[in-house]
Amino acid sequence: MTRKRLTLDLPPSLSAERQDNIAILRLSRPQKRNALDDTTVNGIEEFFAKLPGDIRAVVLHGEGDHFSAGLDLTELTIRNTVESVHHSRNWHRIFDRFEFGKVPVVAVLHGAVVGGGLELAAACHIRVAERSAYYALPEGSRGIYVGGGGSVRIPRLIGTARMMDMMLTGRTYGAEEGQTMGVTQYLVDDGKGLDKGVELALRIAANTALTNYAIMHVLPRIADIERDGGYLMESLMAAIASGDEEAQQRLKDFLEKRAPKALHRG
Ligand code: 1HE
């Protein structure tokens, strides 16, 4: 289980390592509670652009006591309206780029997962919470609005009514509630999140690249379109995936009793 530093020429607010065929990206600005300034958000884009071709999954987590305090509010005070639109669109482009990118991303959440931090987490494919994690959208009380794709992604996880409540009243949810509501797929004890994230990423990395592509790109798009188009897209994707050479080998391995069974792991 050796981890090596990945030298991708990232800004100091980010650091990256690799372990086998997965990469670990760490928000490394704990003195500012991993607040997301332009340098960090643009650095996330660079990280995904420079990711070595053999990396098959990514774990994203935060250094210090919090995953992320969201948008760096100091930058907000120096932008005018049109600059703010471009800033928000830049977050959209970058988050979309990895949500619909090459490799699945597992977010490991702890402490504050606030505002833009929750938006960043929502763009990831799997979310693991440590018990210390909590979710807040303080934009309402700060006189601003979500701008990192939260209006699109967060209602798909928890419903529009809950998001509206969080924004209007400042309601926060703890890790256990978040798990029940659908913010996260996994809940683990404090200090265990990264290990769980790495375990999941390694499992994801063992899938075929084509199946992972279908799950990342086709599944969410089918969820957004009408049924008939969805069924057709599913059939096409299923046929393409099962025709893949690696898929054929895996099916043969199972039938010849060389592959693991789909047993309940608990
Ligand atoms: C920051 C930020 C930030 C901390 N931008 N500098 N997000 C928020 O409204 C959340 C704001 N942050 C907080 O409520 C708290 O910092 C925490 C609950 C997350 C953590 O509290 P604590 O007591 O551990 O830390 P702290 O003392 O509040 O902060 C430590 C330092 O980080 C301090 O700076 P310092 O120079 O005085 O040491 C803070 O100013 C700084 N800091 N959070 C800038 N967010 C795409 S649109 C998305 C819209 C949003 O994300 S809105 C939500 C913004």
CSV table of C-alpha atoms and ligand atoms in Angstrom, one decimal:
chain,number,residue,atom,x,y,z
A,1,MET,CA,0.0,0.0,0.0
A,2,THR,CA,2.7,2.5,-1.0
A,3,ARG,CA,1.7,6.0,-1.9
A,4,LYS,CA,3.9,8.2,-4.0
A,5,ARG,CA,3.7,12.0,-4.5
A,6,LEU,CA,2.2,12.9,-7.9
A,7,THR,CA,4.1,15.9,-9.2
A,8,LEU,CA,1.6,17.6,-11.4
A,9,ASP,CA,2.7,21.2,-10.8
A,10,LEU,CA,-0.4,22.0,-8.7
A,11,PRO,CA,-0.9,25.1,-6.6
A,12,PRO,CA,0.1,24.9,-2.9
A,13,SER,CA,-3.5,24.6,-1.9
A,14,LEU,CA,-3.7,21.1,-3.6
A,15,SER,CA,-1.5,18.1,-3.2
A,16,ALA,CA,-1.7,14.7,-5.0
A,17,GLU,CA,-0.5,11.2,-4.5
A,18,ARG,CA,-0.9,7.9,-6.3
A,19,GLN,CA,-1.5,4.4,-4.9
A,20,ASP,CA,-1.5,1.7,-7.5
A,21,ASN,CA,-3.8,2.9,-10.3
A,22,ILE,CA,-5.7,5.4,-8.2
A,23,ALA,CA,-4.9,9.1,-7.4
A,24,ILE,CA,-5.6,11.0,-4.2
A,25,LEU,CA,-6.3,14.7,-4.5
A,26,ARG,CA,-6.1,16.7,-1.2
A,27,LEU,CA,-7.5,20.2,-0.6
A,28,SER,CA,-4.5,21.5,1.3
A,29,ARG,CA,-5.5,24.9,2.6
A,30,PRO,CA,-6.5,24.0,6.1
A,31,GLN,CA,-5.5,27.4,7.5
A,32,LYS,CA,-8.5,28.8,5.5
A,33,ARG,CA,-10.6,25.7,6.1
A,34,ASN,CA,-10.0,24.6,2.5
A,35,ALA,CA,-12.0,27.6,1.2
A,36,LEU,CA,-12.1,27.4,-2.6
A,37,ASP,CA,-10.3,30.3,-4.2
A,38,ASP,CA,-9.8,30.7,-8.0
A,39,THR,CA,-6.3,29.2,-7.8
A,40,THR,CA,-7.6,26.1,-6.1
A,41,VAL,CA,-10.6,25.6,-8.4
A,42,ASN,CA,-8.4,26.1,-11.5
A,43,GLY,CA,-5.9,23.7,-9.9
A,44,ILE,CA,-8.6,21.0,-9.7
A,45,GLU,CA,-9.0,21.4,-13.4
A,46,GLU,CA,-5.3,21.1,-14.0
A,47,PHE,CA,-5.1,18.0,-11.8
A,48,PHE,CA,-7.7,16.2,-13.9
A,49,ALA,CA,-6.2,17.4,-17.2
A,50,LYS,CA,-2.7,16.2,-16.1
A,51,LEU,CA,-3.8,12.9,-14.6
A,52,PRO,CA,-1.6,10.0,-15.8
A,53,GLY,CA,-3.4,7.9,-18.3
A,54,ASP,CA,-3.2,4.7,-16.2
A,55,ILE,CA,-5.1,6.3,-13.3
A,56,ARG,CA,-8.6,4.7,-13.1
A,57,ALA,CA,-10.2,6.4,-10.1
A,58,VAL,CA,-9.7,9.4,-7.9
A,59,VAL,CA,-10.2,10.1,-4.2
A,60,LEU,CA,-10.8,13.7,-3.2
A,61,HIS,CA,-10.5,14.8,0.5
A,62,GLY,CA,-9.5,17.7,2.6
A,63,GLU,CA,-6.7,18.4,5.0
A,64,GLY,CA,-7.4,19.6,8.5
A,65,ASP,CA,-10.6,19.5,10.4
A,66,HIS,CA,-12.9,20.3,7.5
A,67,PHE,CA,-13.5,19.2,4.0
A,68,SER,CA,-14.2,22.7,2.7
A,69,ALA,CA,-15.7,26.0,3.9
A,70,GLY,CA,-16.9,26.7,0.3
A,71,LEU,CA,-16.3,29.7,-1.9
A,72,ASP,CA,-13.4,31.9,-0.7
A,73,LEU,CA,-15.5,34.9,0.4
A,74,THR,CA,-12.6,37.3,0.2
A,75,GLU,CA,-12.6,37.0,-3.6
A,76,LEU,CA,-16.3,37.7,-3.8
A,77,THR,CA,-15.9,41.2,-2.5
A,78,ILE,CA,-13.7,42.2,-5.5
A,79,ARG,CA,-15.9,40.9,-8.3
A,80,ASN,CA,-18.6,42.9,-10.1
A,81,THR,CA,-21.8,41.3,-11.4
A,82,VAL,CA,-20.5,40.2,-14.8
A,83,GLU,CA,-17.3,38.9,-13.4
A,84,SER,CA,-19.4,36.9,-10.9
A,85,VAL,CA,-21.3,35.2,-13.8
A,86,HIS,CA,-18.0,34.2,-15.4
A,87,HIS,CA,-16.7,33.0,-12.1
A,88,SER,CA,-19.7,30.8,-11.5
A,89,ARG,CA,-19.6,29.5,-15.1
A,90,ASN,CA,-15.9,28.6,-14.6
A,91,TRP,CA,-16.9,26.4,-11.6
A,92,HIS,CA,-19.6,24.8,-13.8
A,93,ARG,CA,-17.1,24.0,-16.6
A,94,ILE,CA,-14.5,22.6,-14.2
A,95,PHE,CA,-16.9,20.5,-12.1
A,96,ASP,CA,-18.6,19.2,-15.2
A,97,ARG,CA,-15.3,18.4,-16.7
A,98,PHE,CA,-14.6,15.9,-14.0
A,99,GLU,CA,-18.1,14.7,-13.3
A,100,PHE,CA,-18.3,13.8,-17.0
A,101,GLY,CA,-14.6,13.1,-17.3
A,102,LYS,CA,-12.5,10.0,-17.6
A,103,VAL,CA,-12.4,8.5,-14.1
A,104,PRO,CA,-14.9,8.2,-11.2
A,105,VAL,CA,-14.2,10.4,-8.2
A,106,VAL,CA,-14.9,9.4,-4.6
A,107,ALA,CA,-15.2,12.3,-2.2
A,108,VAL,CA,-14.4,11.8,1.5
A,109,LEU,CA,-16.2,14.3,3.6
A,110,HIS,CA,-15.5,15.4,7.2
A,111,GLY,CA,-16.2,18.5,9.3
A,112,ALA,CA,-17.7,21.4,7.4
A,113,VAL,CA,-19.0,20.6,3.9
A,114,VAL,CA,-20.4,24.0,3.3
A,115,GLY,CA,-21.6,26.0,0.3
A,116,GLY,CA,-19.3,25.5,-2.6
A,117,GLY,CA,-17.7,22.6,-0.7
A,118,LEU,CA,-21.0,20.8,-0.9
A,119,GLU,CA,-21.3,21.7,-4.5
A,120,LEU,CA,-17.8,20.2,-5.2
A,121,ALA,CA,-18.8,17.1,-3.3
A,122,ALA,CA,-22.1,16.8,-5.3
A,123,ALA,CA,-20.1,16.7,-8.5
A,124,CYS,CA,-18.3,13.6,-7.4
A,125,HIS,CA,-19.6,10.1,-8.1
A,126,ILE,CA,-19.4,8.5,-4.7
A,127,ARG,CA,-19.5,10.3,-1.3
A,128,VAL,CA,-18.2,8.9,1.9
A,129,ALA,CA,-18.9,10.8,5.1
A,130,GLU,CA,-17.1,10.6,8.4
A,131,ARG,CA,-19.4,11.1,11.4
A,132,SER,CA,-18.0,14.7,11.9
A,133,ALA,CA,-19.3,15.8,8.5
A,134,TYR,CA,-22.1,18.4,8.3
A,135,TYR,CA,-23.8,20.1,5.4
A,136,ALA,CA,-24.8,23.7,5.2
A,137,LEU,CA,-25.7,26.2,2.5
A,138,PRO,CA,-25.2,29.6,4.2
A,139,GLU,CA,-25.6,31.5,0.9
A,140,GLY,CA,-29.0,32.7,1.9
A,141,SER,CA,-27.7,34.4,5.1
A,142,ARG,CA,-24.7,35.8,3.2
A,143,GLY,CA,-26.9,37.5,0.6
A,144,ILE,CA,-25.6,35.4,-2.2
A,145,TYR,CA,-26.6,32.3,-4.2
A,146,VAL,CA,-25.0,28.9,-5.0
A,147,GLY,CA,-22.9,29.2,-8.1
A,148,GLY,CA,-21.0,25.9,-8.4
A,149,GLY,CA,-23.8,23.9,-9.9
A,150,GLY,CA,-25.5,23.3,-6.6
A,151,SER,CA,-29.0,24.2,-7.9
A,152,VAL,CA,-28.7,21.4,-10.5
A,153,ARG,CA,-26.9,18.7,-8.5
A,154,ILE,CA,-28.0,19.1,-4.9
A,155,PRO,CA,-31.8,18.7,-5.5
A,156,ARG,CA,-31.0,15.5,-7.4
A,157,LEU,CA,-29.5,14.2,-4.2
A,158,ILE,CA,-31.8,15.5,-1.5
A,159,GLY,CA,-34.8,17.1,-3.3
A,160,THR,CA,-35.6,20.7,-4.0
A,161,ALA,CA,-37.6,21.1,-0.7
A,162,ARG,CA,-34.7,20.2,1.5
A,163,MET,CA,-32.3,22.4,-0.4
A,164,MET,CA,-34.7,25.3,-0.2
A,165,ASP,CA,-35.0,24.8,3.6
A,166,MET,CA,-31.2,24.8,3.9
A,167,MET,CA,-30.8,28.0,1.9
A,168,LEU,CA,-33.8,29.9,3.4
A,169,THR,CA,-33.5,29.0,7.0
A,170,GLY,CA,-29.8,28.0,7.3
A,171,ARG,CA,-30.7,24.5,8.4
A,172,THR,CA,-27.8,22.2,8.6
A,173,TYR,CA,-27.7,18.4,8.5
A,174,GLY,CA,-25.3,16.1,10.2
A,175,ALA,CA,-23.5,13.1,8.7
A,176,GLU,CA,-26.1,10.6,9.8
A,177,GLU,CA,-29.0,12.6,8.4
A,178,GLY,CA,-27.0,13.2,5.2
A,179,GLN,CA,-26.6,9.5,4.8
A,180,THR,CA,-30.3,8.9,5.2
A,181,MET,CA,-31.2,11.8,2.8
A,182,GLY,CA,-28.9,10.7,0.0
A,183,VAL,CA,-26.0,13.2,0.3
A,184,THR,CA,-23.6,10.3,0.9
A,185,GLN,CA,-23.6,6.6,0.0
A,186,TYR,CA,-21.2,5.6,2.9
A,187,LEU,CA,-20.9,6.7,6.5
A,188,VAL,CA,-17.8,5.7,8.5
A,189,ASP,CA,-16.3,6.6,11.8
A,190,ASP,CA,-14.0,9.7,12.2
A,191,GLY,CA,-10.6,9.1,10.8
A,192,LYS,CA,-11.7,6.1,8.6
A,193,GLY,CA,-12.9,8.1,5.6
A,194,LEU,CA,-9.8,8.1,3.5
A,195,ASP,CA,-9.2,4.3,4.0
A,196,LYS,CA,-12.8,3.7,2.9
A,197,GLY,CA,-12.5,6.1,-0.1
A,198,VAL,CA,-9.3,4.4,-1.2
A,199,GLU,CA,-10.9,0.9,-0.8
A,200,LEU,CA,-13.8,2.0,-3.0
A,201,ALA,CA,-11.6,3.7,-5.6
A,202,LEU,CA,-9.5,0.6,-5.9
A,203,ARG,CA,-12.7,-1.5,-6.4
A,204,ILE,CA,-13.9,1.0,-9.0
A,205,ALA,CA,-10.5,0.9,-10.7
A,206,ALA,CA,-10.9,-2.8,-11.2
A,207,ASN,CA,-14.0,-2.4,-13.4
A,208,THR,CA,-13.5,-2.2,-17.1
A,209,ALA,CA,-13.0,1.4,-18.4
A,210,LEU,CA,-16.0,1.1,-20.7
A,211,THR,CA,-18.4,0.1,-17.9
A,212,ASN,CA,-17.1,2.9,-15.7
A,213,TYR,CA,-17.6,5.3,-18.7
A,214,ALA,CA,-21.2,4.1,-19.2
A,215,ILE,CA,-22.0,4.5,-15.5
A,216,MET,CA,-20.5,8.0,-15.3
A,217,HIS,CA,-21.8,9.3,-18.6
A,218,VAL,CA,-24.8,7.3,-19.7
A,219,LEU,CA,-26.6,6.6,-16.4
A,220,PRO,CA,-27.1,10.2,-15.3
A,221,ARG,CA,-28.1,11.3,-18.8
A,222,ILE,CA,-30.7,8.6,-19.0
A,223,ALA,CA,-32.0,9.8,-15.6
A,224,ASP,CA,-32.5,13.2,-17.2
A,225,ILE,CA,-34.4,12.2,-20.4
A,226,GLU,CA,-37.8,10.6,-21.2
A,227,ARG,CA,-38.4,6.9,-20.8
A,228,ASP,CA,-38.3,5.8,-24.5
A,229,GLY,CA,-35.0,7.5,-25.2
A,230,GLY,CA,-33.7,6.2,-22.0
A,231,TYR,CA,-34.5,2.6,-22.8
A,232,LEU,CA,-33.0,2.9,-26.3
A,233,MET,CA,-29.8,4.5,-24.9
A,234,GLU,CA,-29.6,1.8,-22.3
A,235,SER,CA,-29.9,-1.0,-25.0
A,236,LEU,CA,-27.2,0.6,-27.1
A,237,MET,CA,-24.8,1.0,-24.2
A,238,ALA,CA,-25.5,-2.5,-22.9
A,239,ALA,CA,-24.7,-3.9,-26.4
A,240,ILE,CA,-21.5,-1.9,-26.7
A,241,ALA,CA,-20.3,-2.8,-23.2
A,242,SER,CA,-20.9,-6.5,-23.5
A,243,GLY,CA,-19.3,-6.6,-27.0
A,244,ASP,CA,-16.0,-5.3,-25.4
A,245,GLU,CA,-13.2,-7.8,-25.5
A,246,GLU,CA,-12.4,-7.3,-21.8
A,247,ALA,CA,-16.1,-7.8,-20.9
A,248,GLN,CA,-16.2,-11.1,-22.9
A,249,GLN,CA,-13.1,-12.3,-21.0
A,250,ARG,CA,-14.7,-11.4,-17.7
A,251,LEU,CA,-17.9,-13.2,-18.6
A,252,LYS,CA,-15.9,-16.3,-19.6
A,253,ASP,CA,-13.9,-16.1,-16.3
A,254,PHE,CA,-17.2,-16.2,-14.4
A,255,LEU,CA,-18.7,-19.1,-16.3
A,256,GLU,CA,-15.4,-21.0,-15.9
A,257,LYS,CA,-15.5,-20.3,-12.2
A,258,ARG,CA,-12.4,-18.0,-12.1
A,259,ALA,CA,-14.3,-14.8,-11.1
A,260,PRO,CA,-15.8,-13.8,-7.8
A,261,LYS,CA,-19.5,-14.2,-7.2
A,262,ALA,CA,-21.9,-11.3,-6.5
A,263,LEU,CA,-22.2,-12.1,-2.8
A,264,HIS,CA,-23.5,-9.6,-0.2
A,265,ARG,CA,-20.6,-7.9,1.5
A,266,GLY,CA,-22.7,-6.2,4.2
B,1,1HE,C1,-12.6,31.7,5.0
B,1,1HE,C2,-13.7,30.9,4.7
B,1,1HE,C3,-14.3,31.2,3.4
B,1,1HE,C4,-13.1,30.3,6.6
B,1,1HE,N1,-13.8,32.2,2.7
B,1,1HE,N2,-12.1,32.6,4.2
B,1,1HE,N3,-18.9,29.7,3.2
B,1,1HE,C5,-19.2,30.1,4.4
B,1,1HE,O1,-20.0,30.9,4.6
B,1,1HE,C6,-18.5,29.4,5.5
B,1,1HE,C7,-17.6,30.3,6.2
B,1,1HE,N4,-16.7,29.6,7.2
B,1,1HE,C8,-17.1,29.3,8.4
B,1,1HE,O2,-18.3,29.4,8.7
B,1,1HE,C9,-16.1,28.7,9.3
B,1,1HE,O3,-14.8,29.1,8.9
B,1,1HE,C10,-16.1,27.2,9.5
B,1,1HE,C11,-17.4,26.7,10.3
B,1,1HE,C12,-16.0,26.4,8.2
B,1,1HE,C13,-14.9,26.7,10.3
B,1,1HE,O4,-14.9,27.5,11.5
B,1,1HE,P1,-13.5,27.6,12.3
B,1,1HE,O5,-13.8,28.3,13.6
B,1,1HE,O6,-12.8,26.3,12.4
B,1,1HE,O7,-12.5,28.6,11.4
B,1,1HE,P2,-12.5,30.2,11.2
B,1,1HE,O8,-11.8,30.8,12.4
B,1,1HE,O9,-13.9,30.7,11.0
B,1,1HE,O10,-11.7,30.3,9.9
B,1,1HE,C14,-10.3,30.1,9.9
B,1,1HE,C15,-9.8,31.1,8.8
B,1,1HE,O11,-10.3,30.7,7.5
B,1,1HE,C16,-10.2,32.5,9.0
B,1,1HE,O12,-9.2,33.3,8.4
B,1,1HE,P3,-8.1,34.1,9.3
B,1,1HE,O13,-7.3,34.8,8.4
B,1,1HE,O14,-8.9,34.9,10.3
B,1,1HE,O15,-7.4,33.0,10.1
B,1,1HE,C17,-11.4,32.6,8.1
B,1,1HE,O16,-11.7,33.9,7.7
B,1,1HE,C18,-11.0,31.7,6.9
B,1,1HE,N5,-12.2,31.2,6.2
B,1,1HE,N6,-14.0,30.1,5.7
B,1,1HE,C19,-12.7,32.9,3.0
B,1,1HE,N7,-15.4,30.6,3.0
B,1,1HE,C20,-19.6,29.0,-6.2
B,1,1HE,S1,-20.7,29.8,-5.2
B,1,1HE,C21,-20.5,29.0,-3.6
B,1,1HE,C22,-21.1,29.9,-2.6
B,1,1HE,C23,-20.5,29.5,-1.2
B,1,1HE,O17,-19.7,28.7,-1.0
B,1,1HE,S2,-21.2,30.4,0.1
B,1,1HE,C24,-20.6,29.7,1.5
B,1,1HE,C25,-19.3,30.3,2.0
